[in-house]
Coordinates of N, CA and C and ligand atoms in Angstrom, one line a residue:
M1302 N -2.8 120.1 -96.2 CA -3.4 121.1 -95.3 C -3.3 120.7 -93.9
A1303 N -2.7 121.5 -93.1 CA -2.3 121.1 -91.8 C -3.6 120.8 -90.9
W1304 N -4.7 121.5 -91.2 CA -5.9 121.4 -90.4 C -6.8 120.3 -90.9
L1305 N -6.5 119.7 -92.0 CA -7.3 118.6 -92.5 C -7.2 117.4 -91.6
K1306 N -8.3 116.9 -91.2 CA -8.2 115.7 -90.3 C -8.3 114.4 -91.0
K1307 N -7.3 113.6 -90.9 CA -7.4 112.2 -91.5 C -7.9 111.3 -90.4
K1308 N -8.9 110.5 -90.6 CA -9.4 109.6 -89.6 C -8.4 108.5 -89.4
S1309 N -8.0 108.1 -88.2 CA -7.1 107.0 -88.1 C -8.0 105.8 -87.9
P1310 N -7.5 104.6 -88.1 CA -8.3 103.4 -88.1 C -9.0 103.2 -86.7
C1311 N -8.4 103.7 -85.7 CA -9.0 103.5 -84.4 C -9.5 104.8 -83.7
G1312 N -10.4 105.5 -84.4 CA -11.1 106.6 -83.7 C -10.9 107.9 -84.4
Q1313 N -11.1 108.9 -83.6 CA -11.2 110.3 -84.2 C -9.8 110.9 -84.3
V1314 N -8.8 110.3 -83.7 CA -7.5 110.9 -83.7 C -6.9 111.1 -85.0
S1315 N -6.5 112.3 -85.4 CA -5.9 112.5 -86.7 C -4.5 112.0 -86.8
E1316 N -4.2 111.5 -87.9 CA -2.8 111.0 -88.1 C -1.9 112.2 -88.5
G1317 N -2.6 113.3 -88.9 CA -1.8 114.4 -89.4 C -1.2 115.4 -88.4
R1318 N -1.9 115.6 -87.3 CA -1.4 116.6 -86.3 C -1.2 116.0 -85.0
I1319 N -0.3 115.1 -84.9 CA 0.0 114.5 -83.6 C 1.1 115.3 -82.9
P1320 N 0.9 115.7 -81.7 CA 1.9 116.4 -81.0 C 3.2 115.6 -80.9
K1321 N 4.4 116.3 -81.1 CA 5.6 115.6 -81.1 C 5.9 115.3 -79.6
H1322 N 5.6 116.2 -78.7 CA 6.0 116.0 -77.3 C 4.7 116.3 -76.4
I1323 N 4.3 115.4 -75.7 CA 3.3 115.6 -74.7 C 3.9 115.5 -73.3
A1324 N 3.6 116.4 -72.4 CA 4.1 116.4 -71.0 C 2.9 116.3 -70.1
F1325 N 2.9 115.3 -69.2 CA 1.8 115.0 -68.3 C 2.2 115.3 -66.9
I1326 N 1.2 116.0 -66.2 CA 1.4 116.2 -64.8 C 0.5 115.2 -64.1
A1327 N 1.1 114.3 -63.4 CA 0.3 113.2 -62.7 C -0.2 113.9 -61.4
D1328 N -1.6 113.9 -61.3 CA -2.1 114.6 -60.1 C -3.5 113.9 -59.8
G1329 N -3.8 113.9 -58.5 CA -5.1 113.4 -58.1 C -5.1 112.0 -57.6
N1330 N -3.9 111.4 -57.4 CA -3.8 110.0 -56.8 C -4.5 109.9 -55.5
G1331 N -4.2 110.9 -54.6 CA -4.8 110.9 -53.3 C -6.3 111.1 -53.3
R1332 N -6.8 112.0 -54.2 CA -8.3 112.2 -54.3 C -9.0 110.9 -54.8
W1333 N -8.3 110.3 -55.8 CA -8.8 109.1 -56.4 C -9.0 108.0 -55.3
A1334 N -8.0 107.9 -54.5 CA -8.1 106.9 -53.4 C -9.2 107.3 -52.4
N1335 N -9.1 108.6 -52.0 CA -10.1 109.1 -51.0 C -11.5 108.8 -51.4
E1336 N -11.8 109.1 -52.7 CA -13.2 108.9 -53.2 C -13.7 107.5 -53.1
R1337 N -12.7 106.6 -53.0 CA -13.0 105.1 -53.0 C -12.8 104.6 -51.6
G1338 N -12.6 105.5 -50.6 CA -12.4 105.0 -49.2 C -11.1 104.2 -49.1
L1339 N -10.1 104.5 -49.9 CA -8.9 103.7 -49.9 C -7.8 104.6 -49.3
P1340 N -6.7 104.0 -48.8 CA -5.6 104.9 -48.4 C -4.9 105.5 -49.6
R1341 N -4.3 106.7 -49.4 CA -3.6 107.4 -50.5 C -2.7 106.5 -51.3
F1342 N -2.0 105.6 -50.6 CA -1.0 104.7 -51.3 C -1.6 104.0 -52.5
E1343 N -2.9 103.6 -52.3 CA -3.6 102.9 -53.4 C -3.6 103.7 -54.6
G1344 N -3.9 105.0 -54.5 CA -3.9 105.9 -55.6 C -2.5 105.9 -56.3
H1345 N -1.5 105.9 -55.5 CA -0.1 105.9 -56.2 C 0.1 104.6 -56.9
R1346 N -0.4 103.5 -56.2 CA -0.1 102.2 -56.8 C -0.8 102.1 -58.2
V1347 N -2.1 102.5 -58.2 CA -2.8 102.4 -59.5 C -2.3 103.5 -60.5
G1348 N -1.8 104.6 -59.9 CA -1.2 105.6 -60.8 C 0.1 105.1 -61.5
K1349 N 0.8 104.2 -60.8 CA 2.0 103.6 -61.5 C 1.6 102.9 -62.7
D1350 N 0.4 102.1 -62.7 CA 0.0 101.4 -63.8 C -0.5 102.3 -65.0
A1351 N -1.0 103.5 -64.6 CA -1.4 104.4 -65.6 C -0.2 104.9 -66.5
I1352 N 1.0 105.0 -65.8 CA 2.2 105.5 -66.5 C 2.4 104.6 -67.8
K1353 N 2.4 103.3 -67.7 CA 2.7 102.5 -68.8 C 1.6 102.6 -69.9
K1354 N 0.3 102.6 -69.5 CA -0.8 102.8 -70.4 C -0.6 104.1 -71.2
V1355 N -0.3 105.2 -70.5 CA -0.2 106.5 -71.2 C 1.0 106.5 -72.2
I1356 N 2.2 106.0 -71.7 CA 3.3 106.0 -72.6 C 3.0 105.2 -73.9
D1357 N 2.5 104.0 -73.6 CA 2.2 103.1 -74.8 C 1.3 103.7 -75.8
R1358 N 0.2 104.3 -75.3 CA -0.8 104.9 -76.2 C -0.2 106.1 -76.9
C1359 N 0.6 106.9 -76.2 CA 1.2 108.0 -76.9 C 2.1 107.5 -78.0
F1360 N 2.9 106.5 -77.8 CA 3.8 106.0 -78.8 C 3.0 105.4 -79.9
D1361 N 1.9 104.7 -79.6 CA 1.1 104.1 -80.6 C 0.5 105.1 -81.5
R1362 N 0.2 106.3 -81.0 CA -0.3 107.4 -81.7 C 0.7 108.2 -82.5
G1363 N 2.0 107.9 -82.3 CA 3.0 108.6 -83.1 C 3.7 109.8 -82.3
V1364 N 3.4 109.9 -81.0 CA 4.1 110.9 -80.2 C 5.5 110.4 -80.0
S1365 N 6.5 111.3 -80.1 CA 7.9 110.9 -80.0 C 8.4 111.1 -78.6
V1366 N 8.0 112.1 -77.9 CA 8.5 112.4 -76.6 C 7.4 112.5 -75.6
V1367 N 7.5 111.7 -74.5 CA 6.5 111.7 -73.4 C 7.2 112.1 -72.1
S1368 N 6.8 113.2 -71.6 CA 7.3 113.6 -70.3 C 6.3 113.4 -69.2
L1369 N 6.7 113.0 -68.0 CA 5.8 112.7 -66.9 C 6.3 113.4 -65.7
Y1370 N 5.5 114.2 -65.1 CA 5.9 114.9 -63.8 C 5.4 114.0 -62.7
L1371 N 6.3 113.3 -62.1 CA 5.9 112.2 -61.1 C 6.2 112.6 -59.7
F1372 N 7.3 113.4 -59.5 CA 7.7 113.7 -58.1 C 8.4 115.0 -58.1
S1373 N 7.9 116.0 -57.5 CA 8.5 117.3 -57.5 C 9.4 117.5 -56.3
T1374 N 10.2 118.6 -56.4 CA 11.1 118.9 -55.3 C 10.3 119.2 -54.0
E1375 N 9.1 119.7 -54.2 CA 8.2 120.0 -53.1 C 7.6 118.8 -52.5
N1376 N 7.5 117.7 -53.3 CA 6.9 116.5 -52.8 C 7.7 115.8 -51.7
F1377 N 9.0 116.2 -51.6 CA 9.8 115.7 -50.5 C 9.3 116.1 -49.1
N1378 N 8.4 117.1 -49.1 CA 7.9 117.6 -47.8 C 6.7 116.7 -47.3
R1379 N 6.3 115.7 -48.1 CA 5.2 114.8 -47.7 C 5.7 113.9 -46.6
P1380 N 4.7 113.2 -45.9 CA 5.1 112.3 -44.9 C 6.1 111.3 -45.4
K1381 N 7.1 110.9 -44.6 CA 8.2 110.0 -45.0 C 7.7 108.7 -45.6
D1382 N 6.7 108.1 -45.0 CA 6.2 106.8 -45.5 C 5.6 106.9 -46.9
E1383 N 5.0 108.1 -47.2 CA 4.4 108.3 -48.5 C 5.5 108.4 -49.6
V1384 N 6.5 109.2 -49.2 CA 7.6 109.4 -50.1 C 8.3 108.1 -50.4
E1385 N 8.5 107.3 -49.4 CA 9.2 106.0 -49.5 C 8.3 105.1 -50.3
Y1386 N 7.0 105.1 -50.2 CA 6.1 104.3 -51.0 C 6.2 104.6 -52.4
I1387 N 6.3 105.9 -52.7 CA 6.4 106.3 -54.2 C 7.7 105.8 -54.7
F1388 N 8.8 106.0 -54.0 CA 10.1 105.5 -54.5 C 10.1 104.0 -54.6
N1389 N 9.4 103.3 -53.8 CA 9.3 101.8 -53.9 C 8.6 101.5 -55.2
L1390 N 7.6 102.3 -55.6 CA 6.9 102.0 -56.8 C 7.9 102.1 -58.0
F1391 N 8.8 103.1 -57.9 CA 9.8 103.2 -59.0 C 10.7 102.0 -59.0
R1392 N 11.1 101.6 -57.8 CA 12.0 100.4 -57.7 C 11.3 99.2 -58.3
Q1393 N 10.0 99.1 -58.0 CA 9.2 97.9 -58.6 C 9.1 97.9 -60.1
M1394 N 9.0 99.2 -60.7 CA 8.7 99.2 -62.1 C 10.0 99.3 -63.0
S1395 N 11.1 99.5 -62.3 CA 12.3 99.9 -63.2 C 12.7 98.8 -64.1
G1396 N 12.6 97.5 -63.7 CA 13.0 96.4 -64.6 C 12.1 96.3 -65.8
E1397 N 10.8 96.4 -65.6 CA 9.8 96.4 -66.7 C 10.0 97.6 -67.6
L1398 N 10.3 98.7 -66.9 CA 10.4 99.9 -67.7 C 11.6 99.8 -68.7
V1399 N 12.7 99.3 -68.3 CA 13.8 99.1 -69.2 C 13.4 98.3 -70.4
K1400 N 12.7 97.1 -70.1 CA 12.3 96.2 -71.2 C 11.4 96.9 -72.2
S1401 N 10.4 97.7 -71.6 CA 9.5 98.3 -72.6 C 10.1 99.5 -73.3
L1402 N 11.1 100.1 -72.7 CA 11.8 101.2 -73.4 C 12.6 100.6 -74.6
L1403 N 13.3 99.5 -74.3 CA 14.1 98.9 -75.4 C 13.2 98.4 -76.5
K1404 N 12.1 97.9 -76.1 CA 11.2 97.4 -77.2 C 10.7 98.5 -78.1
R1405 N 10.5 99.7 -77.5 CA 10.1 100.8 -78.3 C 11.2 101.7 -78.8
D1406 N 12.4 101.2 -78.7 CA 13.6 102.0 -79.1 C 13.5 103.4 -78.5
A1407 N 13.1 103.5 -77.2 CA 12.9 104.8 -76.5 C 14.0 105.0 -75.5
Q1408 N 14.6 106.2 -75.6 CA 15.6 106.6 -74.6 C 15.0 107.1 -73.4
F1409 N 15.6 106.8 -72.2 CA 15.1 107.3 -70.9 C 15.9 108.6 -70.6
R1410 N 15.1 109.6 -70.1 CA 15.8 110.8 -69.7 C 15.2 111.2 -68.3
L1411 N 16.1 111.8 -67.5 CA 15.6 112.3 -66.2 C 15.6 113.8 -66.2
M1412 N 14.4 114.3 -65.8 CA 14.3 115.8 -65.6 C 14.2 115.9 -64.1
G1413 N 15.2 116.6 -63.4 CA 15.2 116.7 -62.0 C 16.6 116.6 -61.4
D1414 N 16.7 116.7 -60.1 CA 18.0 116.7 -59.5 C 18.3 115.3 -58.9
L1415 N 19.0 114.6 -59.7 CA 19.3 113.2 -59.4 C 19.9 113.1 -58.0
S1416 N 20.7 114.1 -57.6 CA 21.4 114.0 -56.3 C 20.4 114.0 -55.1
L1417 N 19.2 114.5 -55.3 CA 18.2 114.5 -54.2 C 17.5 113.1 -54.0
L1418 N 17.7 112.2 -54.9 CA 17.0 110.9 -54.9 C 17.8 109.9 -54.0
P1419 N 17.1 108.9 -53.5 CA 17.8 107.9 -52.7 C 19.0 107.3 -53.6
A1420 N 20.1 106.9 -52.9 CA 21.3 106.4 -53.6 C 21.0 105.3 -54.6
D1421 N 20.2 104.3 -54.1 CA 19.9 103.1 -55.0 C 19.1 103.6 -56.3
I1422 N 18.2 104.6 -56.1 CA 17.5 105.0 -57.2 C 18.4 105.8 -58.2
Q1423 N 19.3 106.5 -57.7 CA 20.3 107.2 -58.5 C 21.0 106.2 -59.4
V1424 N 21.4 105.1 -58.8 CA 22.1 104.0 -59.5 C 21.2 103.4 -60.6
S1425 N 20.0 103.2 -60.2 CA 19.0 102.5 -61.1 C 18.7 103.5 -62.3
I1426 N 18.6 104.8 -62.0 CA 18.3 105.7 -63.1 C 19.5 105.8 -64.0
N1427 N 20.7 105.9 -63.5 CA 21.9 105.9 -64.4 C 21.9 104.7 -65.2
D1428 N 21.5 103.5 -64.6 CA 21.6 102.3 -65.4 C 20.6 102.3 -66.5
I1429 N 19.4 102.8 -66.2 CA 18.3 102.9 -67.3 C 18.8 103.8 -68.4
I1430 N 19.4 105.0 -68.0 CA 19.9 105.9 -69.0 C 20.9 105.3 -69.9
Q1431 N 21.8 104.6 -69.2 CA 22.9 103.9 -70.0 C 22.4 102.9 -70.9
K1432 N 21.5 102.0 -70.4 CA 20.9 100.9 -71.2 C 20.1 101.4 -72.4
T1433 N 19.5 102.6 -72.3 CA 18.7 103.1 -73.4 C 19.4 104.2 -74.2
S1434 N 20.6 104.4 -73.9 CA 21.3 105.6 -74.5 C 21.4 105.5 -76.0
T1435 N 21.4 104.4 -76.6 CA 21.5 104.3 -78.1 C 20.1 104.3 -78.8
C1436 N 19.0 104.2 -77.9 CA 17.7 104.2 -78.5 C 17.4 105.6 -79.1
A1437 N 16.9 105.6 -80.4 CA 16.8 106.8 -81.1 C 15.5 107.2 -81.6
S1438 N 14.5 106.3 -81.4 CA 13.2 106.6 -82.0 C 12.3 107.5 -81.2
R1439 N 12.4 107.3 -79.9 CA 11.5 108.0 -78.9 C 12.2 108.4 -77.7
V1440 N 11.5 109.1 -76.8 CA 12.0 109.5 -75.5 C 11.0 109.5 -74.5
V1441 N 11.3 108.9 -73.3 CA 10.5 109.0 -72.1 C 11.3 109.8 -71.1
N1442 N 10.7 110.9 -70.7 CA 11.4 111.8 -69.8 C 10.6 111.9 -68.5
F1443 N 11.3 111.3 -67.4 CA 10.6 111.3 -66.1 C 11.0 112.5 -65.3
G1444 N 10.0 113.2 -64.7 CA 10.3 114.3 -63.8 C 10.3 113.7 -62.4
L1445 N 11.5 113.6 -61.8 CA 11.6 113.1 -60.4 C 12.5 114.1 -59.7
A1446 N 12.1 114.5 -58.5 CA 12.9 115.5 -57.8 C 13.1 116.7 -58.7
Y1447 N 12.0 117.0 -59.4 CA 12.0 118.1 -60.4 C 11.3 119.3 -59.9
G1448 N 11.8 120.5 -60.2 CA 11.2 121.7 -60.0 C 11.8 122.7 -61.0
S1449 N 10.9 123.4 -61.7 CA 11.4 124.2 -62.8 C 12.3 125.4 -62.3
R1450 N 11.9 126.0 -61.2 CA 12.8 127.1 -60.7 C 14.2 126.6 -60.4
H1451 N 14.2 125.4 -59.7 CA 15.5 124.7 -59.4 C 16.3 124.5 -60.6
E1452 N 15.6 124.0 -61.7 CA 16.3 123.7 -62.9 C 16.8 125.0 -63.6
I1453 N 16.0 126.0 -63.6 CA 16.4 127.3 -64.2 C 17.6 127.9 -63.5
V1454 N 17.5 128.0 -62.2 CA 18.6 128.5 -61.4 C 19.9 127.7 -61.6
G1455 N 19.7 126.4 -61.6 CA 20.8 125.5 -61.9 C 21.5 125.7 -63.2
A1456 N 20.6 126.0 -64.2 CA 21.1 126.2 -65.6 C 22.0 127.5 -65.6
V1457 N 21.5 128.5 -64.9 CA 22.2 129.8 -64.9 C 23.5 129.6 -64.2
N1458 N 23.6 128.9 -63.1 CA 24.8 128.7 -62.4 C 25.8 127.9 -63.3
K1459 N 25.3 126.9 -64.0 CA 26.2 126.1 -64.9 C 26.7 127.0 -66.0
L1460 N 25.9 127.8 -66.5 CA 26.4 128.8 -67.6 C 27.5 129.7 -67.0
L1461 N 27.2 130.2 -65.8 CA 28.3 131.1 -65.2 C 29.6 130.3 -65.0
A1462 N 29.4 129.1 -64.5 CA 30.7 128.3 -64.3 C 31.4 128.0 -65.5
S1463 N 30.6 127.9 -66.6 CA 31.3 127.5 -67.9 C 32.1 128.7 -68.5
G1464 N 31.9 129.8 -68.0 CA 32.7 131.0 -68.4 C 31.9 131.8 -69.5
I1465 N 30.7 131.3 -69.9 CA 30.0 132.0 -71.0 C 29.6 133.4 -70.4
K1466 N 29.9 134.4 -71.2 CA 29.6 135.8 -70.8 C 28.2 136.3 -71.1
V1467 N 27.7 135.8 -72.3 CA 26.4 136.3 -72.7 C 25.4 135.1 -72.8
I1468 N 24.4 135.2 -72.0 CA 23.3 134.2 -72.1 C 22.4 134.5 -73.2
T1469 N 22.2 133.5 -74.0 CA 21.2 133.6 -75.1 C 20.1 132.5 -75.0
E1470 N 19.0 132.7 -75.7 CA 18.0 131.6 -75.6 C 18.6 130.3 -76.1
E1471 N 19.5 130.4 -77.1 CA 20.1 129.1 -77.7 C 21.0 128.4 -76.7
N1472 N 21.9 129.2 -76.1 CA 22.8 128.5 -75.1 C 22.1 128.1 -73.8
F1473 N 21.2 128.9 -73.4 CA 20.5 128.7 -72.1 C 19.7 127.3 -72.2
K1474 N 19.0 127.1 -73.3 CA 18.2 125.8 -73.3 C 19.1 124.6 -73.3
N1475 N 20.3 124.7 -73.7 CA 21.2 123.6 -73.6 C 21.6 123.2 -72.2
Y1476 N 21.4 124.1 -71.2 CA 21.7 123.8 -69.9 C 20.5 123.4 -69.0
L1477 N 19.3 123.3 -69.7 CA 18.1 122.8 -69.0 C 18.1 121.3 -69.0
D1478 N 17.4 120.7 -68.1 CA 17.3 119.2 -68.1 C 16.7 118.6 -69.4
T1479 N 16.0 119.5 -70.1 CA 15.4 119.0 -71.4 C 16.2 119.3 -72.6
A1480 N 17.5 119.6 -72.4 CA 18.4 119.9 -73.5 C 18.3 118.9 -74.6
G1481 N 18.1 119.4 -75.8 CA 18.0 118.5 -77.0 C 16.6 118.0 -77.3
L1482 N 15.7 118.2 -76.4 CA 14.3 117.8 -76.6 C 13.5 119.0 -77.1
P1483 N 12.5 118.7 -78.0 CA 11.6 119.8 -78.4 C 10.7 120.2 -77.2
D1484 N 10.3 121.5 -77.2 CA 9.4 121.9 -76.1 C 8.1 121.1 -76.2
P1485 N 7.4 121.0 -75.1 CA 6.2 120.3 -75.2 C 5.1 121.0 -76.0
D1486 N 4.5 120.3 -77.0 CA 3.4 120.9 -77.7 C 2.2 121.0 -76.9
L1487 N 2.1 120.0 -76.0 CA 0.8 119.9 -75.2 C 1.2 119.5 -73.8
I1488 N 0.7 120.3 -72.8 CA 0.9 119.9 -71.4 C -0.5 119.5 -70.9
V1489 N -0.6 118.3 -70.3 CA -1.8 117.8 -69.7 C -1.7 117.7 -68.2
R1490 N -2.6 118.3 -67.5 CA -2.6 118.0 -66.1 C -3.8 117.2 -65.7
A1491 N -3.6 116.1 -65.0 CA -4.7 115.3 -64.5 C -5.4 116.0 -63.4
S1492 N -6.6 115.6 -63.1 CA -7.4 116.0 -61.9 C -8.2 117.3 -62.1
G1493 N -8.1 117.9 -63.2 CA -8.9 119.1 -63.4 C -8.3 120.4 -62.9
E1494 N -7.2 120.3 -62.0 CA -6.6 121.5 -61.5 C -5.9 122.2 -62.7
Q1495 N -5.9 123.5 -62.7 CA -5.4 124.3 -63.8 C -4.2 125.1 -63.4
R1496 N -3.1 124.5 -63.1 CA -1.9 125.2 -62.8 C -0.7 124.3 -63.1
L1497 N 0.5 125.0 -63.2 CA 1.7 124.3 -63.7 C 2.5 123.7 -62.5
S1498 N 2.3 124.3 -61.3 CA 3.0 123.8 -60.1 C 4.5 123.6 -60.4
N1499 N 5.2 124.6 -60.9 CA 6.6 124.5 -61.0 C 7.1 123.5 -62.0
F1500 N 6.3 123.3 -63.1 CA 6.6 122.4 -64.1 C 6.9 123.0 -65.5
M1501 N 8.1 122.8 -66.0 CA 8.5 123.2 -67.3 C 8.2 124.7 -67.6
L1502 N 8.5 125.6 -66.7 CA 8.1 127.0 -66.8 C 8.7 127.6 -68.0
Y1503 N 9.9 127.3 -68.4 CA 10.6 127.9 -69.5 C 10.1 127.2 -70.8
Q1504 N 10.0 125.9 -70.7 CA 9.7 125.1 -71.9 C 8.2 125.3 -72.4
A1505 N 7.4 125.8 -71.5 CA 5.9 125.8 -71.8 C 5.5 127.1 -72.5
A1506 N 6.5 127.9 -73.0 CA 6.2 129.2 -73.5 C 5.1 129.2 -74.6
Y1507 N 5.1 128.1 -75.4 CA 4.1 128.1 -76.5 C 3.3 126.8 -76.5
S1508 N 3.3 126.1 -75.3 CA 2.6 124.8 -75.2 C 1.1 125.1 -75.2
E1509 N 0.3 124.1 -75.7 CA -1.1 124.1 -75.5 C -1.4 123.4 -74.1
F1510 N -2.5 123.7 -73.5 CA -2.8 123.1 -72.2 C -4.1 122.4 -72.3
Y1511 N -4.2 121.2 -71.6 CA -5.4 120.5 -71.5 C -5.6 119.9 -70.1
F1512 N -6.8 120.1 -69.6 CA -7.0 119.7 -68.2 C -8.2 118.7 -68.1
P1513 N -8.0 117.4 -68.4 CA -9.1 116.5 -68.3 C -9.6 116.4 -66.8
K1514 N -10.9 116.2 -66.7 CA -11.4 116.1 -65.3 C -11.3 114.6 -64.9
K1515 N -10.1 114.1 -64.9 CA -9.9 112.7 -64.5 C -8.7 112.7 -63.6
Y1516 N -8.7 111.9 -62.6 CA -7.5 111.7 -61.7 C -6.5 110.8 -62.5
W1517 N -5.2 111.0 -62.1 CA -4.2 110.3 -62.8 C -4.4 108.8 -62.8
P1518 N -4.9 108.1 -61.7 CA -5.0 106.7 -61.8 C -6.1 106.2 -62.9
D1519 N -6.9 107.2 -63.3 CA -7.9 106.8 -64.3 C -7.4 107.1 -65.7
F1520 N -6.2 107.6 -65.9 CA -5.6 107.9 -67.2 C -5.4 106.5 -67.9
D1521 N -5.9 106.5 -69.1 CA -5.7 105.3 -70.0 C -5.7 105.7 -71.4
E1522 N -5.8 104.7 -72.3 CA -5.7 104.9 -73.7 C -6.7 106.0 -74.2
K1523 N -8.0 105.8 -73.6 CA -9.1 106.7 -74.0 C -8.7 108.2 -73.7
V1524 N -8.2 108.4 -72.5 CA -7.9 109.7 -72.1 C -6.8 110.3 -72.9
V1525 N -5.8 109.5 -73.3 CA -4.7 110.0 -74.2 C -5.3 110.4 -75.5
D1526 N -6.2 109.6 -76.0 CA -6.8 110.0 -77.3 C -7.6 111.3 -77.2
E1527 N -8.3 111.5 -76.0 CA -9.1 112.7 -75.8 C -8.1 113.9 -75.8
C1528 N -6.9 113.7 -75.2 CA -6.0 114.8 -75.1 C -5.5 115.2 -76.5
I1529 N -5.2 114.2 -77.3 CA -4.7 114.5 -78.6 C -5.8 115.1 -79.5
E1530 N -7.0 114.7 -79.3 CA -8.1 115.3 -80.1 C -8.2 116.8 -79.6
A1531 N -8.1 117.0 -78.4 CA -8.2 118.4 -77.9 C -7.1 119.3 -78.5
Y1532 N -5.9 118.7 -78.6 CA -4.8 119.4 -79.2 C -5.1 119.7 -80.7
Q1533 N -5.7 118.7 -81.3 CA -6.0 118.9 -82.8 C -7.0 120.0 -83.1
N1534 N -7.7 120.3 -82.1 CA -8.7 121.4 -82.3 C -8.2 122.8 -81.9
R1535 N -6.9 122.9 -81.6 CA -6.3 124.2 -81.2 C -5.7 124.8 -82.5
K1536 N -5.7 126.1 -82.5 CA -4.9 126.8 -83.6 C -3.7 127.4 -83.0
R1537 N -2.6 126.9 -83.4 CA -1.3 127.4 -82.8 C -0.7 128.5 -83.7
R1538 N -0.5 129.7 -83.1 CA 0.0 130.8 -83.9 C 1.4 131.2 -83.6
F1539 N 1.9 130.8 -82.4 CA 3.2 131.2 -82.0 C 3.5 132.7 -82.1
G1540 N 2.5 133.5 -81.8 CA 2.7 134.9 -81.8 C 2.4 135.5 -83.2
N1541 N 2.2 134.7 -84.2 CA 1.9 135.2 -85.5 C 0.4 135.4 -85.6
I1542 N -0.1 135.8 -86.8 CA -1.5 136.0 -87.0 C -2.1 134.9 -87.9
Ligands
FPP903 C1 0.1 113.6 -57.4 O1 -1.1 113.2 -56.8 C2 1.0 112.4 -57.6 C3 2.2 112.3 -57.0 C4 2.8 113.3 -56.2 C5 3.0 111.0 -57.1 C6 2.8 110.4 -58.5 C7 3.2 109.0 -58.4 C8 2.8 108.1 -59.2 C9 2.1 108.3 -60.5 C10 3.1 106.6 -58.9 C11 4.4 106.1 -59.6 C12 5.5 106.9 -59.2 C13 6.8 106.8 -59.6 C14 7.8 107.7 -59.2 C15 7.1 105.7 -60.5 P1 -1.4 113.6 -55.3 O2 -0.9 112.6 -54.4 O3 -0.9 115.0 -55.1 O4 -3.0 113.6 -55.3 P2 -3.9 114.6 -54.5 O5 -3.7 116.0 -55.0 O6 -5.3 114.1 -54.9 O7 -3.6 114.4 -53.1

């Protein structure tokens, strides 16, 4: 029985209905810092540590695909030093990231326009993709320089260039950055804001949404469990009755 909840050894989270794919929108780093009288940068720095906690807990709970919206196409409009600080955090974490991906047999994917990122980050991302390309158990999908409208328009242009005359749902999804990945079962936005902000607009057609009132730097194992429990209490009908 799909709705029957089996208690897992560590809490309320059911082993039976674990979302295959959870997509997180990291938000509230600035407010987290502001409320503590700290500069915005501190929110991003602590937010970087939340990424690892969240991925690890998701994988421990049996989630196969974890997407994280970390930097949007619109975020390039922020002050230069903030943008550079965020990219530096990626530079700092990339070595550890590869190690932990390999340990988890997790493939790294990028959702976003690689060409918009600084040259050394492009090299680093290609390197992580290559090093984890044979990992087959799980996926970590980073949204960097990502915007869903940009992705959709890009997909249409690639389809036109390929000579395909008729666009179908099947061939269209193969041209999205998420090609080959299941749609997110659950989309979680940190900070309590309830909007998608140009995230996975096509893929979210049947996703469940959850908006914990927690800023991204406060995301940890407990919050991930709370998200999964919230998902387990939803009835998904996919348009059926
Ligand atoms: C949104 O919070 C967060 C971001 C735009 C950046 C996310 C960055 C990290 C999680 C750090 C690690 C990053 C990488 C790329 C490894 P906000 O700054 O919009 O917060 P606010 O709405 O409270 O101002």
